[in-house]
PDB file of C-alpha atoms in Angstrom:
ATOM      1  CA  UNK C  34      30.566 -15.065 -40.259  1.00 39.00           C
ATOM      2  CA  UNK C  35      32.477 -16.218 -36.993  1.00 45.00           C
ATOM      3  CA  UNK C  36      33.105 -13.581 -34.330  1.00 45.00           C
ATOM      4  CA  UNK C  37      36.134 -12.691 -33.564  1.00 46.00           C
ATOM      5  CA  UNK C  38      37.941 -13.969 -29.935  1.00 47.00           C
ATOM      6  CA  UNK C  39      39.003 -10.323 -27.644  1.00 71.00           C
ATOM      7  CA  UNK C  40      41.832 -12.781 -27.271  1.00 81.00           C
ATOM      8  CA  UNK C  41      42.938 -15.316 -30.086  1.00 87.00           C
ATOM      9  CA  UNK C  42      43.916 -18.488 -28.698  1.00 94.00           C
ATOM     10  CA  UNK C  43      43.146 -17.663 -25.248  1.00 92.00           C
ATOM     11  CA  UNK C  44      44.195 -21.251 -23.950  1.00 96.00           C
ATOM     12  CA  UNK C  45      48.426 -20.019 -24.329  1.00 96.00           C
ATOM     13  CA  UNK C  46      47.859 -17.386 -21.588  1.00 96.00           C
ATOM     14  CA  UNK C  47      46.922 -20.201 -19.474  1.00 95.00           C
ATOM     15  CA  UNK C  48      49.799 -22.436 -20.325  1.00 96.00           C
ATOM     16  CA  UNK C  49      52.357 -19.684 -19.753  1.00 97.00           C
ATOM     17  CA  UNK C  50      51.038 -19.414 -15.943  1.00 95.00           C
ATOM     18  CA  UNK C  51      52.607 -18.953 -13.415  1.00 96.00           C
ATOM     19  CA  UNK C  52      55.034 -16.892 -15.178  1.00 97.00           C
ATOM     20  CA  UNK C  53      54.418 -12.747 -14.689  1.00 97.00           C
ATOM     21  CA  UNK C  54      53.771 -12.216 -18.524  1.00 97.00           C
ATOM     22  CA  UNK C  55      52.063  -9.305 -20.140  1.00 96.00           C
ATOM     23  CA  UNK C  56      49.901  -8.477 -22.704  1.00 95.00           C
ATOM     24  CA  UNK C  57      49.226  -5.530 -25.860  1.00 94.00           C
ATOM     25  CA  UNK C  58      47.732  -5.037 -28.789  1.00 90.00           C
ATOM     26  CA  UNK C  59      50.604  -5.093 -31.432  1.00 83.00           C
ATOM     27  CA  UNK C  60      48.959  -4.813 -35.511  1.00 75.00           C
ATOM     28  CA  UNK C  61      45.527  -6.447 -34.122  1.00 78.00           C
ATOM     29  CA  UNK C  62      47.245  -9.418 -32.774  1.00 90.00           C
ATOM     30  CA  UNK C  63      47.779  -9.744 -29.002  1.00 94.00           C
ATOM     31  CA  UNK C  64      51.482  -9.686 -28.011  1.00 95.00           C
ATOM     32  CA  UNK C  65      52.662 -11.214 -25.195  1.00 97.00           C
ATOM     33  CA  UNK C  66      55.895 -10.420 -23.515  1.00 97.00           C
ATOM     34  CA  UNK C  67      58.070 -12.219 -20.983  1.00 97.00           C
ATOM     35  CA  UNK C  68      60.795 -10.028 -18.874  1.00 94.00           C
ATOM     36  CA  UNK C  69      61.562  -7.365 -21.250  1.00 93.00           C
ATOM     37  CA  UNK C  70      61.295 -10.221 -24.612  1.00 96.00           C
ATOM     38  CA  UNK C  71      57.909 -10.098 -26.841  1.00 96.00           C
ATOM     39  CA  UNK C  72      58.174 -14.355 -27.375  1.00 98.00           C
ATOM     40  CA  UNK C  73      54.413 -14.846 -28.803  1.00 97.00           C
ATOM     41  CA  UNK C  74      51.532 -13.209 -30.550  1.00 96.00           C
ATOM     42  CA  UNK C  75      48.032 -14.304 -31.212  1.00 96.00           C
ATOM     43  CA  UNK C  76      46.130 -13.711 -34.567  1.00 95.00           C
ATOM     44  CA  UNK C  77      43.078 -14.727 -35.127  1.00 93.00           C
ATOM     45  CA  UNK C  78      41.031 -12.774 -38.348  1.00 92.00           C
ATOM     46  CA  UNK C  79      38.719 -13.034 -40.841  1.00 91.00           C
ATOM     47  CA  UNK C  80      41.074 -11.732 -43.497  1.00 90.00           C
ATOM     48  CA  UNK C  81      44.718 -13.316 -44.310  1.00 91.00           C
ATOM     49  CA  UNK C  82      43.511 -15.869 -42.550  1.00 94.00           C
ATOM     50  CA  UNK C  83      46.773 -17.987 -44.000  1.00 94.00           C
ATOM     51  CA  UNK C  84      48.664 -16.404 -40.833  1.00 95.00           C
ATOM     52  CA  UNK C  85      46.103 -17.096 -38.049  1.00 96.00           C
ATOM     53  CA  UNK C  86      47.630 -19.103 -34.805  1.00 97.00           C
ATOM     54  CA  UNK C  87      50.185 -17.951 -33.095  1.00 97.00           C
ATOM     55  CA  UNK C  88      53.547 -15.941 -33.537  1.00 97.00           C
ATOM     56  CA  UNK C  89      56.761 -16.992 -32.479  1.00 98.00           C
ATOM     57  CA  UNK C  90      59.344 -14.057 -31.919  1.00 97.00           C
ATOM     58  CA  UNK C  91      63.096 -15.879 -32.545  1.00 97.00           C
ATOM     59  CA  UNK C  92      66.042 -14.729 -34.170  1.00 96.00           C
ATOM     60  CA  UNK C  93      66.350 -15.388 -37.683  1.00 96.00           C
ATOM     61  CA  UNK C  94      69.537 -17.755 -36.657  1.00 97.00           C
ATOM     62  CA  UNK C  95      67.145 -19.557 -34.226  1.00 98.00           C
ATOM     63  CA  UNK C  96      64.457 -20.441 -36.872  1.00 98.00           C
ATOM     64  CA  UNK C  97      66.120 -24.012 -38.155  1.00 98.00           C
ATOM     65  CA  UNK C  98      66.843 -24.845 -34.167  1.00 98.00           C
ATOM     66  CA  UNK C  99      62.702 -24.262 -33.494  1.00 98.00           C
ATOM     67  CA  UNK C 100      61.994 -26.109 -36.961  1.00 97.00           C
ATOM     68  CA  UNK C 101      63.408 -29.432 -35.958  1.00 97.00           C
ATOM     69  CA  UNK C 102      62.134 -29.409 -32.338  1.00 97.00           C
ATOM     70  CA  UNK C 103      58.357 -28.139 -34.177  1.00 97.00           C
ATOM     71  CA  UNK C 104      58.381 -28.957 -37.783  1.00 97.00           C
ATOM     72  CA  UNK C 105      54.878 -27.719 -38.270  1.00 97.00           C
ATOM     73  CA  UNK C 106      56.268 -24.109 -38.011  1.00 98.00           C
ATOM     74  CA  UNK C 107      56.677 -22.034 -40.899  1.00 97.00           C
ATOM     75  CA  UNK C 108      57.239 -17.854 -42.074  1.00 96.00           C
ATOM     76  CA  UNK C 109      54.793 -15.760 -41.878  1.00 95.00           C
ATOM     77  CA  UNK C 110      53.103 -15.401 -45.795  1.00 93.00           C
ATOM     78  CA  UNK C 111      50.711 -12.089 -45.404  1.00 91.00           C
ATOM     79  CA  UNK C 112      53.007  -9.977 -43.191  1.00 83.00           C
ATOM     80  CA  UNK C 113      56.923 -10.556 -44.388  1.00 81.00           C
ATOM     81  CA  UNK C 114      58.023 -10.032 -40.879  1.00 87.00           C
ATOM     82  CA  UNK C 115      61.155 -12.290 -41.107  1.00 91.00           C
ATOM     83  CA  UNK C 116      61.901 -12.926 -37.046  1.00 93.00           C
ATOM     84  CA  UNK C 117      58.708 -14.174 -36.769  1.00 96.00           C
ATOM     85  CA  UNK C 118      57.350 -17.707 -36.750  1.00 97.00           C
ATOM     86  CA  UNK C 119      54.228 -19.253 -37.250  1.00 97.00           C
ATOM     87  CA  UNK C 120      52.304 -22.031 -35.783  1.00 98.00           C
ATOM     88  CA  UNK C 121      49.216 -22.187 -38.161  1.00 98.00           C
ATOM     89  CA  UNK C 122      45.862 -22.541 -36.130  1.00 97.00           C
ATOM     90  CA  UNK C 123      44.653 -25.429 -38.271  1.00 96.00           C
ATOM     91  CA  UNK C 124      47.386 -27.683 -37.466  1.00 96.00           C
ATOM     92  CA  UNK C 125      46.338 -30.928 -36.254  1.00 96.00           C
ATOM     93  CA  UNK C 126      48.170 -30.916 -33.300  1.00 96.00           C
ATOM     94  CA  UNK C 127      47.773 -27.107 -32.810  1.00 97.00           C
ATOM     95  CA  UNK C 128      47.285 -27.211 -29.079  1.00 96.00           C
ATOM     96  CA  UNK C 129      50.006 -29.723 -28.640  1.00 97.00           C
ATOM     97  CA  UNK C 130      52.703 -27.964 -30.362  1.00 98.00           C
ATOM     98  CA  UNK C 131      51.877 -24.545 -28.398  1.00 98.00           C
ATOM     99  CA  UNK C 132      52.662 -26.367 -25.324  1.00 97.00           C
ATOM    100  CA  UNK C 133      55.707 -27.826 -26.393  1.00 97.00           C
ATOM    101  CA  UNK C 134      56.759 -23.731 -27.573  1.00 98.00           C
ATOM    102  CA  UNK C 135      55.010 -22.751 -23.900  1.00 98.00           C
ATOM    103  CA  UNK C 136      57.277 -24.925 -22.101  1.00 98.00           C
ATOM    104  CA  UNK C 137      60.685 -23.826 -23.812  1.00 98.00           C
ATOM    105  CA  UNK C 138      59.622 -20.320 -22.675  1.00 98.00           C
ATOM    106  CA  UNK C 139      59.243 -21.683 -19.518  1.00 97.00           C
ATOM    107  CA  UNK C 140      63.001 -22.893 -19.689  1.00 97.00           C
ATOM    108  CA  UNK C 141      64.226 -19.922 -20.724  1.00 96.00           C
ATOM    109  CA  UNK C 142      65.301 -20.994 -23.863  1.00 97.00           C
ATOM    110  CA  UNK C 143      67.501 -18.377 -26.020  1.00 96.00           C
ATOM    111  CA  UNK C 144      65.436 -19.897 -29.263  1.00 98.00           C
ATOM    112  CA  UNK C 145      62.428 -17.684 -28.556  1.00 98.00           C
ATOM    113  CA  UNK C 146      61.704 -14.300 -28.047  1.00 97.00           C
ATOM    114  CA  UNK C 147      62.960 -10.731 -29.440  1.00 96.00           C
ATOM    115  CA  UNK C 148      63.930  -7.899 -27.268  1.00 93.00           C
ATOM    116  CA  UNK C 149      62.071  -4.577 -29.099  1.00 87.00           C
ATOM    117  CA  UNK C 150      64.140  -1.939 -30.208  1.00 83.00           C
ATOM    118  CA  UNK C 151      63.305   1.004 -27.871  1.00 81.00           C
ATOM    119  CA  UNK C 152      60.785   3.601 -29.060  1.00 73.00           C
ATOM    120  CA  UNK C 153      61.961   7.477 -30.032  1.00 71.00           C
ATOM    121  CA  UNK C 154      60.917   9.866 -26.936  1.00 66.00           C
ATOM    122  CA  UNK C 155      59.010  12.546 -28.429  1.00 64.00           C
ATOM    123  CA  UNK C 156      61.023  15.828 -28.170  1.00 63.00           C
ATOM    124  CA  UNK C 157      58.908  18.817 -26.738  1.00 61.00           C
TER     125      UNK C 157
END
């Protein structure tokens, strides 16, 4: 059985320096935010492995606009999370294609990333 990365895909935190990003666990993946957007996740697991690679956080009205520029993207099949996007891990031109979605973060493109809804402050 392969071991699991601590952090799938490890190369995309290198392509997004410089930029001041952040990191979290979000459902076992590792979420990674830029400014107060979540724009990628990593997943990398044994089971529903048909979603491994990395998450793209887009508006639903962004997904055919991120489609042509990266065809290989497609919706998430295990987890019907409908913002998200996913570039499959055994893509042939995996690494390739995460650069090209690294560098439209980089240009602050409006085609990626999701601003979370604000949690509910616990009332004492």
């Amino acid at each position: 059985m392969k071991k699991e990365s601590m952090i799938p895909h490890e190369f995309i935190l290198d392509l997004l320096c410089p930029l001041p990003i952040r990191t979290k666990k979000m459902f076992g993946n590792l979420a990674i935010y830029y400014g107060d957007k979540i724009v990628l996740a990593t997943r990398q697991k044994e089971e529903n492995k048909i979603d491994n690679g990395i998450w793209i956080g887009t508006k639903i009205e962004h997904h055919d606009a991120l489609k042509n520029l990266v065809p290989e993207l497609r919706h998430l099949e295990t987890y019907k999370i409908k913002k998200w996007l996913l570039l499959h891990e055994d893509e042939s031109n995996f690494e390739e294609r995460a650069q090209q979605i690294v560098q439209l973060i980089k240009e602050h493109s409006e085609l990626i990333g999701i601003i979370p809804k604000p949690r509910k402050k616990k009332q004492l």
